[in-house]
Coordinates of C-alpha atoms in Angstrom, one line a residue:
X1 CA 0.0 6.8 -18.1
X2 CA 1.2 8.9 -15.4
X3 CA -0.7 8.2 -12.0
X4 CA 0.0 10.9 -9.6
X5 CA -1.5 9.6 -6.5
X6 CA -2.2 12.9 -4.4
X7 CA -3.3 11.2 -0.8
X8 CA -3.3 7.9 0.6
X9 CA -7.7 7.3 0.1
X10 CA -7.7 5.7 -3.5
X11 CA -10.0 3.1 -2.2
X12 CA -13.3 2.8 -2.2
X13 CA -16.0 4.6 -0.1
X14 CA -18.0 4.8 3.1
X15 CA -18.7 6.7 5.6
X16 CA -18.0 7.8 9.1
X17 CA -19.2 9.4 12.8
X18 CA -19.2 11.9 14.7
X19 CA -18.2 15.7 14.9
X20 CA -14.6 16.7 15.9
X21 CA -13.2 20.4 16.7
X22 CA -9.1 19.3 16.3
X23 CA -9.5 16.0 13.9
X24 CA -12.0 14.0 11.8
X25 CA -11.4 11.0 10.2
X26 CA -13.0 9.3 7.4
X27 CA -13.8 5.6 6.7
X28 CA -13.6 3.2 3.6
X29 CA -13.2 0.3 2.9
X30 CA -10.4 -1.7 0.6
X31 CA -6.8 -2.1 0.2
X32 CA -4.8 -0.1 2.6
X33 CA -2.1 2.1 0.5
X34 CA 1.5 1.5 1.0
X35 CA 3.7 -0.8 2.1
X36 CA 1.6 -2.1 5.2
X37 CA 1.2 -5.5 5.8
X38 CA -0.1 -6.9 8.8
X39 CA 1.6 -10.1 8.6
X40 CA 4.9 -8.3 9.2
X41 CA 7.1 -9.4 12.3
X42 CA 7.8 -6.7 13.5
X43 CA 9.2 -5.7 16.6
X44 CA 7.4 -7.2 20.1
X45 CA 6.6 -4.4 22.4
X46 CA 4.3 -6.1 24.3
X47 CA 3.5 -10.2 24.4
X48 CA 1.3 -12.7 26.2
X49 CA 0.3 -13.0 28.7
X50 CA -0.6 -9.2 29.4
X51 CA -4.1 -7.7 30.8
X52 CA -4.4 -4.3 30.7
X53 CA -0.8 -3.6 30.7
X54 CA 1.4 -0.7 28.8
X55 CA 4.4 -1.2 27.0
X56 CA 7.7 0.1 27.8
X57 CA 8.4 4.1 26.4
X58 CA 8.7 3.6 22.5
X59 CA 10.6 5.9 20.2
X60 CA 9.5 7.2 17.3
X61 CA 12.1 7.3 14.5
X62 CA 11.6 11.1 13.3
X63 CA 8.8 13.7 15.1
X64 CA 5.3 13.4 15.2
X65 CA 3.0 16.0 15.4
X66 CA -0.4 15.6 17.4
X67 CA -2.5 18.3 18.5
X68 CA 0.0 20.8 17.9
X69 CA 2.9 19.1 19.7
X70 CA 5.6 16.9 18.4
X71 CA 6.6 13.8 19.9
X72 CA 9.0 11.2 19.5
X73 CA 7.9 8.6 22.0
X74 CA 4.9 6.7 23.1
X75 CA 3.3 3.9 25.2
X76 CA 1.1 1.3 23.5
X77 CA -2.2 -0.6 25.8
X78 CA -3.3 -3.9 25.3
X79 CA -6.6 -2.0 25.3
X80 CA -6.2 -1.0 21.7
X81 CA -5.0 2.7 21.7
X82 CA -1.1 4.7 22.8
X83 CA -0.8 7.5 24.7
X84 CA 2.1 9.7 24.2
X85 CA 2.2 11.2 27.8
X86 CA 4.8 8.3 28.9
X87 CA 3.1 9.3 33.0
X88 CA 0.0 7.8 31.8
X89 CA -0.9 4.7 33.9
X90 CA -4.8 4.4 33.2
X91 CA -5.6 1.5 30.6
X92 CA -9.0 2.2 30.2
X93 CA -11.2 -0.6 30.6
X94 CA -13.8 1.0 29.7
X95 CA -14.4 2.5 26.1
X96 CA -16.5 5.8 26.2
X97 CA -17.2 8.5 23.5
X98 CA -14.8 11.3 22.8
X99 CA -13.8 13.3 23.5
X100 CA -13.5 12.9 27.7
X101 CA -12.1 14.3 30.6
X102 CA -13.3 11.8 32.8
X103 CA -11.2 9.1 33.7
X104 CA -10.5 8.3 29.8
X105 CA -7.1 8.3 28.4
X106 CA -5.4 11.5 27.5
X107 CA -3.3 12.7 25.0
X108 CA -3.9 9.2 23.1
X109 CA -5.2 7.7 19.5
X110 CA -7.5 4.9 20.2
X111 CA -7.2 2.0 17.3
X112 CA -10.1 0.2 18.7
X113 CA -10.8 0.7 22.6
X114 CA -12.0 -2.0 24.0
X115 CA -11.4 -4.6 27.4
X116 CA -8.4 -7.0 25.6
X117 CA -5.8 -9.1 26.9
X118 CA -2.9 -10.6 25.5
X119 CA -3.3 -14.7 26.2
X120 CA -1.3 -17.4 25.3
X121 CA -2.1 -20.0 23.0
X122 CA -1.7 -21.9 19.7
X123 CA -1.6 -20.6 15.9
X124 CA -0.7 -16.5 15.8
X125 CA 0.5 -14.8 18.9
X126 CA -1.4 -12.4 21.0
X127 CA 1.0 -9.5 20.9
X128 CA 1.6 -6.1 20.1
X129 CA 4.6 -5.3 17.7
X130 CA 6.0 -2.4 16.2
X131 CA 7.8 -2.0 12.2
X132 CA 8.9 1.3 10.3
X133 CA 8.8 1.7 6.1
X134 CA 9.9 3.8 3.5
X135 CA 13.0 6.4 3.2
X136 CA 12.7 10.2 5.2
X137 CA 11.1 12.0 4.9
X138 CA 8.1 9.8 4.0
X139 CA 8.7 7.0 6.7
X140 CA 5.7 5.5 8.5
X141 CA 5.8 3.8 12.3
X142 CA 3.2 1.3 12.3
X143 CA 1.9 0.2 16.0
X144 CA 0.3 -3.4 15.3
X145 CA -2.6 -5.5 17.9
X146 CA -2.2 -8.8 16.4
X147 CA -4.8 -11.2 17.4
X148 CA -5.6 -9.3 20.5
X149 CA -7.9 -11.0 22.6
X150 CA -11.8 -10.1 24.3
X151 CA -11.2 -12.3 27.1
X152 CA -13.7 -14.3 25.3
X153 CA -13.6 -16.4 22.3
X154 CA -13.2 -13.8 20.0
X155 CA -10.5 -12.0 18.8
X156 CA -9.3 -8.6 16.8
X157 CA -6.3 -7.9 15.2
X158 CA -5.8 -3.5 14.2
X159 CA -3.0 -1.2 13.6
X160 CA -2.4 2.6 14.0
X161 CA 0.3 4.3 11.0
X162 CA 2.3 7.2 11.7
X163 CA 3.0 9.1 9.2
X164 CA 6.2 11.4 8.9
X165 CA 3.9 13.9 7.2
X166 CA 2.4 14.2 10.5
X167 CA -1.0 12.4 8.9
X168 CA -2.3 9.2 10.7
X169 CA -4.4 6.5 10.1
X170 CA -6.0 3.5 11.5
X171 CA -6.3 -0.1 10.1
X172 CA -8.9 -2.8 11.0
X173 CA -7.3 -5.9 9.5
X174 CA -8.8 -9.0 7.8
X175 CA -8.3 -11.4 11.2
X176 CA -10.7 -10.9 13.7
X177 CA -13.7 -11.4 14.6
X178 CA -16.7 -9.3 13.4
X179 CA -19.3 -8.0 15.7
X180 CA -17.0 -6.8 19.1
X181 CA -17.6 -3.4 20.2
X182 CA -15.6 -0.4 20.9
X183 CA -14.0 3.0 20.0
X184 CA -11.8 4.8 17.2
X185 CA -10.9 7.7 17.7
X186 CA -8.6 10.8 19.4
X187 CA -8.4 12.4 22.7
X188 CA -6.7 15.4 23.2
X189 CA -4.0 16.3 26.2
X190 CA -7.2 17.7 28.6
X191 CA -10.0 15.4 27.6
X192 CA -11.6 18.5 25.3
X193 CA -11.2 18.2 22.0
X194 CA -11.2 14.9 20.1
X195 CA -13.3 12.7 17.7
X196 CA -14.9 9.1 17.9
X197 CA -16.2 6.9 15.5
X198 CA -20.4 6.4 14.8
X199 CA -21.5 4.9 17.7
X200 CA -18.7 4.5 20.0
X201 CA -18.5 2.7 22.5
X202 CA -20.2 0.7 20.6
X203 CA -18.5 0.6 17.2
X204 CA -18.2 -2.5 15.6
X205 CA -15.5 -4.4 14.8
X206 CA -15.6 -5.6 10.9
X207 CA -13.6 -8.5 9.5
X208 CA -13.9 -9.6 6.3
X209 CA -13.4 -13.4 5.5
X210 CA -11.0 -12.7 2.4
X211 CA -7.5 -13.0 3.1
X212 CA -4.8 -13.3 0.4
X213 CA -4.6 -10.2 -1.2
X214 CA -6.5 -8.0 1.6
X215 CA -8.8 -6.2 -0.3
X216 CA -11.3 -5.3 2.3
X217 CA -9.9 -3.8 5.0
X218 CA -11.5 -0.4 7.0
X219 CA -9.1 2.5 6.9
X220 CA -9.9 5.7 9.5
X221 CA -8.0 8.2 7.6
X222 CA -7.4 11.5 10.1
X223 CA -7.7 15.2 8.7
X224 CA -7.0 18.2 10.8
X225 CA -10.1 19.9 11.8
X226 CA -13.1 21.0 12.1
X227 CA -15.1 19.4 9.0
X228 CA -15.6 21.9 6.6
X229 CA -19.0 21.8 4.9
X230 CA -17.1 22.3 1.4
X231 CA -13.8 20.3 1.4
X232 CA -13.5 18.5 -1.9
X233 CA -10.0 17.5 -2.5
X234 CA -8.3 16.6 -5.4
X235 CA -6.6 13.0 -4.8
X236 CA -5.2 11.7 -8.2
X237 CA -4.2 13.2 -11.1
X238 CA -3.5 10.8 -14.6
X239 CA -1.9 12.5 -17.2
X240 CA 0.4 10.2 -19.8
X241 CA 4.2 10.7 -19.3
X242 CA 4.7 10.6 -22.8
X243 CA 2.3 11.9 -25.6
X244 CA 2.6 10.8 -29.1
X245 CA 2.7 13.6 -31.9
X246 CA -0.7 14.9 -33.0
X247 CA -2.5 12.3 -31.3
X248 CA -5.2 13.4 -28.1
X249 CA -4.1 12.8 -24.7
X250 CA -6.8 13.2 -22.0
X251 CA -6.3 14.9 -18.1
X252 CA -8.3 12.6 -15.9
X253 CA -8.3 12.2 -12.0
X254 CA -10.3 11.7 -9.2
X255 CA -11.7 14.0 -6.0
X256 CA -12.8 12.9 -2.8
X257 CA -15.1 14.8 -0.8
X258 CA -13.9 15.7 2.9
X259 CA -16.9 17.6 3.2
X260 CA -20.0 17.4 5.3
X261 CA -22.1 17.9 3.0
X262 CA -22.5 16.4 -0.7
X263 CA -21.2 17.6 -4.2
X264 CA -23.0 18.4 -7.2
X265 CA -21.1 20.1 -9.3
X266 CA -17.3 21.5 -9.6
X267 CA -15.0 23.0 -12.1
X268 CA -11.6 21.0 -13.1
X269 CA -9.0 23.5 -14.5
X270 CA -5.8 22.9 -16.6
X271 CA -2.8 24.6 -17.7
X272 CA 0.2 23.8 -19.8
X273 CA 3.7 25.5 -19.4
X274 CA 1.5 28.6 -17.8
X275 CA -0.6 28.9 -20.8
X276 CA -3.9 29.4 -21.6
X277 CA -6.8 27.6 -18.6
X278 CA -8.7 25.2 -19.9
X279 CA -11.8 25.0 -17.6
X280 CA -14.5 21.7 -17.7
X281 CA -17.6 21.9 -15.4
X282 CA -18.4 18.1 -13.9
X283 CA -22.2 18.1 -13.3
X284 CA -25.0 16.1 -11.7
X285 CA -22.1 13.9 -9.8
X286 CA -23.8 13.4 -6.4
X287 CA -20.6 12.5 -4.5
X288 CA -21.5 11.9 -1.1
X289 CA -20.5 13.4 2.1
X290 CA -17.5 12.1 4.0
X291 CA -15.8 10.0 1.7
X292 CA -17.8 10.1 -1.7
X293 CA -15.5 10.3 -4.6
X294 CA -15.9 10.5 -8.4
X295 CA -13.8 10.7 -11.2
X296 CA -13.3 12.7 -14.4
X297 CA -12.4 13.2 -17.2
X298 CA -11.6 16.8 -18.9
X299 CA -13.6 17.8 -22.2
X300 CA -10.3 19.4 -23.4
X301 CA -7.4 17.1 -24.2
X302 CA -3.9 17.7 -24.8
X303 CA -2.6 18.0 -27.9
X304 CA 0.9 18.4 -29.3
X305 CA 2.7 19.3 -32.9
X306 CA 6.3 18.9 -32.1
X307 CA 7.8 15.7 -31.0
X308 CA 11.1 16.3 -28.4
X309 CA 9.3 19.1 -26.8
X310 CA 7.9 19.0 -23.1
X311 CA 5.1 20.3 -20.8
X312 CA 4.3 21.1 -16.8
X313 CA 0.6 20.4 -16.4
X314 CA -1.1 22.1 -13.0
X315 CA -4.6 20.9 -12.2
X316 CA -7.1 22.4 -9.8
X317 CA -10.7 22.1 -9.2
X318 CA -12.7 25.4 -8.2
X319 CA -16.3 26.5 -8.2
X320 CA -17.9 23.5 -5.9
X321 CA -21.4 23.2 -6.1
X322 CA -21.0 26.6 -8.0
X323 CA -19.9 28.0 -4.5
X324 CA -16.5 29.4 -5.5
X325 CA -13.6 28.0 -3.6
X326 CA -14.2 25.5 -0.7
X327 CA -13.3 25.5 2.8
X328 CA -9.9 23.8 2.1
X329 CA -7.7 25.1 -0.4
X330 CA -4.4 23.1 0.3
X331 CA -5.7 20.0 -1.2
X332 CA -7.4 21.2 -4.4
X333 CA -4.5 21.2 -6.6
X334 CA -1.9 18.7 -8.2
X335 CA 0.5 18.5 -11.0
X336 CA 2.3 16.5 -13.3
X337 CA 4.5 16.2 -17.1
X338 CA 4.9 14.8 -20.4
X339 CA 7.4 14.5 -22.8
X340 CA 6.5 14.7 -26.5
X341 CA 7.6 11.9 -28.8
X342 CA 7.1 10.2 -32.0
X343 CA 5.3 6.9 -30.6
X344 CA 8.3 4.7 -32.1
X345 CA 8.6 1.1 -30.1
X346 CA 11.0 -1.7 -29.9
X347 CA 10.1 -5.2 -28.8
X348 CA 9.3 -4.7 -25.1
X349 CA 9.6 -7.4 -22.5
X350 CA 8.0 -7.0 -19.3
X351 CA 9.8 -7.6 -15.9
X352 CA 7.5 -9.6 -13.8
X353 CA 8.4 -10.2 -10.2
X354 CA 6.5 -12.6 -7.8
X355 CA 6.9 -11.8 -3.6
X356 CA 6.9 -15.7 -2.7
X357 CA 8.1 -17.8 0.2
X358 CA 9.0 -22.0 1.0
X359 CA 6.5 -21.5 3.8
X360 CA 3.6 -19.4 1.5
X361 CA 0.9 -22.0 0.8
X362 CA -0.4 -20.5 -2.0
X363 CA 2.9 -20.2 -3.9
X364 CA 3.0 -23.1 -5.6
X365 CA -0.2 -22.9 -7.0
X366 CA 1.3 -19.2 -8.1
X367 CA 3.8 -21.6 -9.8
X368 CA 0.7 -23.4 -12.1
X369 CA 0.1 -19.6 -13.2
X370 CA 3.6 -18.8 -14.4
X371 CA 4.1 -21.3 -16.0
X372 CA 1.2 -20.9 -18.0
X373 CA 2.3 -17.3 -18.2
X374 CA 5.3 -18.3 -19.9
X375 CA 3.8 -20.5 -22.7
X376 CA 1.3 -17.7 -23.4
X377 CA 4.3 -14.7 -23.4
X378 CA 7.6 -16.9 -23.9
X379 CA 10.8 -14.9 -23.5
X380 CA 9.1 -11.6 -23.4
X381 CA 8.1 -12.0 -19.9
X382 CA 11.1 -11.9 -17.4
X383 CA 10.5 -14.0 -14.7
X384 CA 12.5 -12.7 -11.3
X385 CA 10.9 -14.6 -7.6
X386 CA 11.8 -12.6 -4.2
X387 CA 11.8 -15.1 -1.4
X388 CA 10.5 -13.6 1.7
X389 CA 11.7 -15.5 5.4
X390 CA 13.3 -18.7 4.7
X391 CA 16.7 -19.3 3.0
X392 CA 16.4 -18.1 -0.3
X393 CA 15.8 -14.7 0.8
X394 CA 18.7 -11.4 0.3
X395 CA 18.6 -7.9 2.0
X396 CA 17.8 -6.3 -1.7
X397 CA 14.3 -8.8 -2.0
X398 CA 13.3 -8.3 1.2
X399 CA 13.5 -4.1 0.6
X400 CA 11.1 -5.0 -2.9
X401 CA 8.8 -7.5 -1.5
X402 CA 8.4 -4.3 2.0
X403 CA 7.4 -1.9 -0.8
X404 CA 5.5 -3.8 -3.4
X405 CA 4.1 -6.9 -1.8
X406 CA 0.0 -7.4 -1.4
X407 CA 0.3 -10.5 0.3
X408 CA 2.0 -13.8 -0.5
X409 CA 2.3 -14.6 -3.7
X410 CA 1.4 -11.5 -5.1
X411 CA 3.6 -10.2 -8.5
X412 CA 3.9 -6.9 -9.7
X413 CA 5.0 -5.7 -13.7
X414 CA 7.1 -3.7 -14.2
X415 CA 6.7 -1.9 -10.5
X416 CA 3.5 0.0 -11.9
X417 CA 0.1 0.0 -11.0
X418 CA -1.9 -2.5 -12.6
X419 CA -5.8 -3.0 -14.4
X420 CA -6.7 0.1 -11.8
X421 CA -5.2 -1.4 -8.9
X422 CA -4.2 0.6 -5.6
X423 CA -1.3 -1.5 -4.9
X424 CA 1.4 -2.5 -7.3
X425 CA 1.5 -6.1 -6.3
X426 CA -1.4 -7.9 -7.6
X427 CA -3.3 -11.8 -7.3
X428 CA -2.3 -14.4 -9.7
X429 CA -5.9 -14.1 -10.8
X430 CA -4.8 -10.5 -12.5
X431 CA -1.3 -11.7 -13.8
X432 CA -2.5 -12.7 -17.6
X433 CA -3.9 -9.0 -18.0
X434 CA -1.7 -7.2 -16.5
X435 CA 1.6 -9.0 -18.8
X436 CA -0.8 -8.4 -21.6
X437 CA -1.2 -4.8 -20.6
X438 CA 2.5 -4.2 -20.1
X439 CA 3.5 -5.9 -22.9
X440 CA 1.4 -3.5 -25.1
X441 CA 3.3 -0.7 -23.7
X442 CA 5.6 1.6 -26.4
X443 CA 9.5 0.9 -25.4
X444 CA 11.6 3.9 -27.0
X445 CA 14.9 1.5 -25.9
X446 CA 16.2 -1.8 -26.7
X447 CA 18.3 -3.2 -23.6
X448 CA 20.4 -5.8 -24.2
X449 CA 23.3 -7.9 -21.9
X450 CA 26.5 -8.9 -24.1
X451 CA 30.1 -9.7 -23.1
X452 CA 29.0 -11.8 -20.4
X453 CA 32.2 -13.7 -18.8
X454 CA 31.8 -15.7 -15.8
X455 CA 35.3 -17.0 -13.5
X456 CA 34.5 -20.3 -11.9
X457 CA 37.0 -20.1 -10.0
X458 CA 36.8 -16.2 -8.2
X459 CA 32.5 -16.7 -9.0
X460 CA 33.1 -13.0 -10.7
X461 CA 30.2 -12.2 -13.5
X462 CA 30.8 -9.5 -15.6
X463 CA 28.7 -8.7 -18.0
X464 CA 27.7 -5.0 -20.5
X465 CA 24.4 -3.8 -20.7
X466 CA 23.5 -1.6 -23.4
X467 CA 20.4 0.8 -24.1
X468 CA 19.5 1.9 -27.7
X469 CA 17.3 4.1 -28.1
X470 CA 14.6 4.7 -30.9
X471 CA 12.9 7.6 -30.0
X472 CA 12.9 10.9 -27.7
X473 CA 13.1 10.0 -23.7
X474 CA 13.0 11.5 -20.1
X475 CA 13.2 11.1 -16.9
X476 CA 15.0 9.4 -14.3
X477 CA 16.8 6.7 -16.2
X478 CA 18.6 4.0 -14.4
X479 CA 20.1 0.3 -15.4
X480 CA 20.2 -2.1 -12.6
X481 CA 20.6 -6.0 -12.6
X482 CA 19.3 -9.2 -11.0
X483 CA 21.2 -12.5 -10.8
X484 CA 18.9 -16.0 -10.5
X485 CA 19.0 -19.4 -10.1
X486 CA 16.2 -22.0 -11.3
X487 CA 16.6 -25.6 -9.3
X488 CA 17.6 -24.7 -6.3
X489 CA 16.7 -27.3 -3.6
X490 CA 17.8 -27.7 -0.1
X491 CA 17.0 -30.0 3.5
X492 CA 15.0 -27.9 5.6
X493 CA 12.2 -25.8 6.3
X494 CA 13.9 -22.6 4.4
X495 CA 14.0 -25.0 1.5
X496 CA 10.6 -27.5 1.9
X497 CA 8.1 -25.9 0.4
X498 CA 4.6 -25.7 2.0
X499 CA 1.1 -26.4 0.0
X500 CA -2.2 -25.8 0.7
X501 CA -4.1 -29.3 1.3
X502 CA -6.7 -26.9 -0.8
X503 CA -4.7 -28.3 -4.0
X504 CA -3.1 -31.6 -2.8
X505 CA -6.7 -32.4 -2.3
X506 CA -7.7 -31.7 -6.0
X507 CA -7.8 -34.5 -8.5
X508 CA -7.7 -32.0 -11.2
X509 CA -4.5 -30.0 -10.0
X510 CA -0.8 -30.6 -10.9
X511 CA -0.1 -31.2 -7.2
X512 CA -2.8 -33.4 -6.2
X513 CA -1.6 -36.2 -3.6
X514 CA 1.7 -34.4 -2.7
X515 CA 2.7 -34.1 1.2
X516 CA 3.0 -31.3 2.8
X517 CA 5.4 -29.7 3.0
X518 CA 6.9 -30.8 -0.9
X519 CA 10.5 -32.1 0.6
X520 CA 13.4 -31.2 -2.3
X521 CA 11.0 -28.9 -4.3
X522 CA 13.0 -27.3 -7.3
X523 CA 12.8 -23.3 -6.5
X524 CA 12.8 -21.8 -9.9
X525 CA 13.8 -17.8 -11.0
X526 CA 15.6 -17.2 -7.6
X527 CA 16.7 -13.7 -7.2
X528 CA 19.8 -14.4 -5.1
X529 CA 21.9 -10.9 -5.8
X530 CA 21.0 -7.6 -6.9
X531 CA 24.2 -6.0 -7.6
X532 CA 24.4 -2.1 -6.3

């Protein structure tokens, strides 16, 4: 199955604030999209101790565009927002509503606005740090408040993404304390036009107590405005990448409404290689305002007579609440393709790779699951482990665990999304049925590795991989390789491996009453290489 994700909100829903004339932004609630994770080092732009104190001029690595201007640099406040005029020297003690002309910061995005400081102490450090991911021109900046303080007991840690698309978001992460105050939101250059969240000054601060796999974190999503009343916007669309001969394929998706007002009813639309429209009318949805989203599924499926043959799909939705076209037509449309084939398979394996770490925890219970994983699936599942900070790690792991990772250990199969997941790596609680899932997959080719030779002496592998395939294939086809190592063990803390007392604890666990950290632990599945 083909997922075309069409925007970054495939997550679920709530609601937001107030009005806006430039932006509004809308608020849910679940994992954030992309390769954000807060946990990431980062660059320091500003450390402890600081009270409200702005960084030194930051660059941007391509151009933003805010209220109609681009800009490439900006200063961040311990106060929770940046500003990107770089004269700006008030840090806003005080949160208000916006937008505000007052004595408000200008020209600025507000993560959460609120008194903070940046103190000194044990366990994570107050700071803010900056990061950049992903390949032009779809790179993000990410501006992270990490464990920012309220000159109290409590504590928040937030983030603002720039997007190279010249979209933005905000993140309220998992650490923190819930209950503190403050403002999200946007100011414009004169204090005129901007947008705050429900509440503000007085919005609160949510952090929920999961951690591993940060499945509950509150995303502010910006749009350009104002908030049309009609605005439904079509944000994934599924069609299968390959359909079998004479067999039904359905179109699903899902919209989410941008509107301010709710949806009833609205027409999904199909067509094939610019043939006839197949039309389906969703009723009696109720898909609330601001952020409500639904999905469908289209009464007319696709079906094909001729295996080797292909199709361009377009989607759109029309007619909302029987209302014609809404008040945004730039989102209501996607796309996607399918080759035609004769469902023929080979024995598929499944590639499973685990993000993991000698300081993660977790990991070694994430051991206990693979190897059960392997006596359920034996030598169809692949193992491969990317080591994240300690000395097991290589550029090429690091690049995989940035894009895939949810957390540490998370795994991902195959590099797809998994049992309806939003991010492709997934908890060890999901691993069983997702290498069930994959393994159930139809494999048109049969890769294989022979004429392997190995020079002790020069450490040169050479080795022929060969594809053979069984029946009609497209796309972007590539062969790449991995080279591991099982037992590797080493004096140190890149090589010690860390364990929760949660399991050394636990009569009934394989590593009850072992210290922590496990000195000489045996690393097993080690990527160390991945040739170019």
């Amino acid at each position: 199955m083909k997922k075309v994700l069409l925007s970054t909100l495939a997550i679920f829903t709530f609601v937001l604030g107030a009005s806006a004339q430039n932006y509004f932004a809308i608020k849910k609630t679940g994992v954030v999209p992309g390769a954000y994770n807060y946990k990431t080092a980062g660059t320091t732009i500003l450390a402890a101790t600081n009270d409200n104190t702005f960084s030194a001029t930051r660059t941007i690595p391509f151009a933003f565009n805010f209220f109609g201007t681009n800009y490439t640099q900006f200063k961040a406040s311990d106060n929770g927002f940046i500003t990107f005029d770089l004269t700006e020297t008030n840090n806003g003690t005080t949160a208000a509503s916006l937008p505000s002309a007052g004595t408000t910061p200008r020209n600025a995005i507000f993560a959460f606005w609120y008194d903070f400081k940046l103190a000194a102490g044990a366990g994570i450090p107050d700071k803010i740090a900056t990061f950049n991911y992903g390949t032009a021109p779809n790179r993000t900046h990410v501006i992270q408040w990490l464990s920012i303080t309220t000159k109290g007991s409590s504590y928040c840690s937030f983030a603002i993404r720039l997007h190279e698309n010249g979209t933005f978001d905000v993140i309220h992460n998992q650490v923190g304390a819930t209950g503190n105050t403050g403002t999200v939101g946007v100011n414009n250059v004169s204090g005129t036009d901007g947008w705050s969240s429900a509440g503000a000054p007085t919005t609160s601060f949510v952090a929920p107590s999961a951690d591993d796999d940060y499945p509950n974190m509150v995303i502010y999503t910006f749009y350009p405005g104002p908030q049309a009343a009609l605005d439904l916007s079509l944000t994934e669309v599924n069609i299968p990448s390959f359909i079998k001969k004479g067999v039904n394929a359905n179109v699903t998706g899902k919209v989410l409404n941008l509107g301010s007002s709710g949806v009833i009813s609205y027409d999904v639309n199909y067509q094939v290689n610019n043939g006839s429209v197949m039309t389906h009318n969703v009723t009696g949805v109720g898909i609330a305002a601001s952020g409500g989203e639904n999905s469908f599924t289209h009464a007319t499926p696709i079906n094909e007579a001729v295996a080797g043959t292909t199709g361009a799909v377009k989607v759109w939705i029309s007619n909302v609440n029987s209302a014609g076209a809404d008040g945004n037509a730039v989102n209501d449309s996607g796309s996607g393709d399918y080759l035609v084939n004769n469902g023929t398979s080979t024995q598929r394996n499944v590639l499973f790779e685990e993000a993991t770490g000698a300081w993660c925890q977790h990991c070694p219970d994430a051991d206990v699951y693979m190897s059960n994983l392997r006596g359920t699936h034996g030598d169809r599942l692949i193992v491969a482990r990317h080591h994240n900070s300690d000395l097991m790690t290589n550029p090429e792991s690091d690049k995989l665990n940035a894009a895939f990772a949810a957390g540490y250990p998370s795994g991902f199969f195959d590099r797809t999304l998994q049992n309806g997941s939003t991010s492709v790596g997934i908890s060890r609680a999901l691993w069983n049925s997702a290498a069930s899932n994959s393994l159930g997959v139809n494999t048109p080719a049969k890769v294989s590795i022979t004429n392997v030779v190995y020079n002790n002496t020069t450490r040169v592998l050479d080795f022929t991989i060969e594809a053979e395939f069984v029946d009609y294939y497209g796309g972007d086809l590539r062969i790449g390789a991995m080279i591991k190592e099982d037992e590797i063990r080493g004096n140190g803390t890149g090589y010690n491996q860390v364990i929760s007392g949660v399991y050394t604890g636990s009569p009934s666990h394989i590593f009850s009453g072992k210290k922590n950290p496990m000195v000489g632990y045996p690393h097993e599945d080690v990527i160390v290489a991945i040739p170019s």
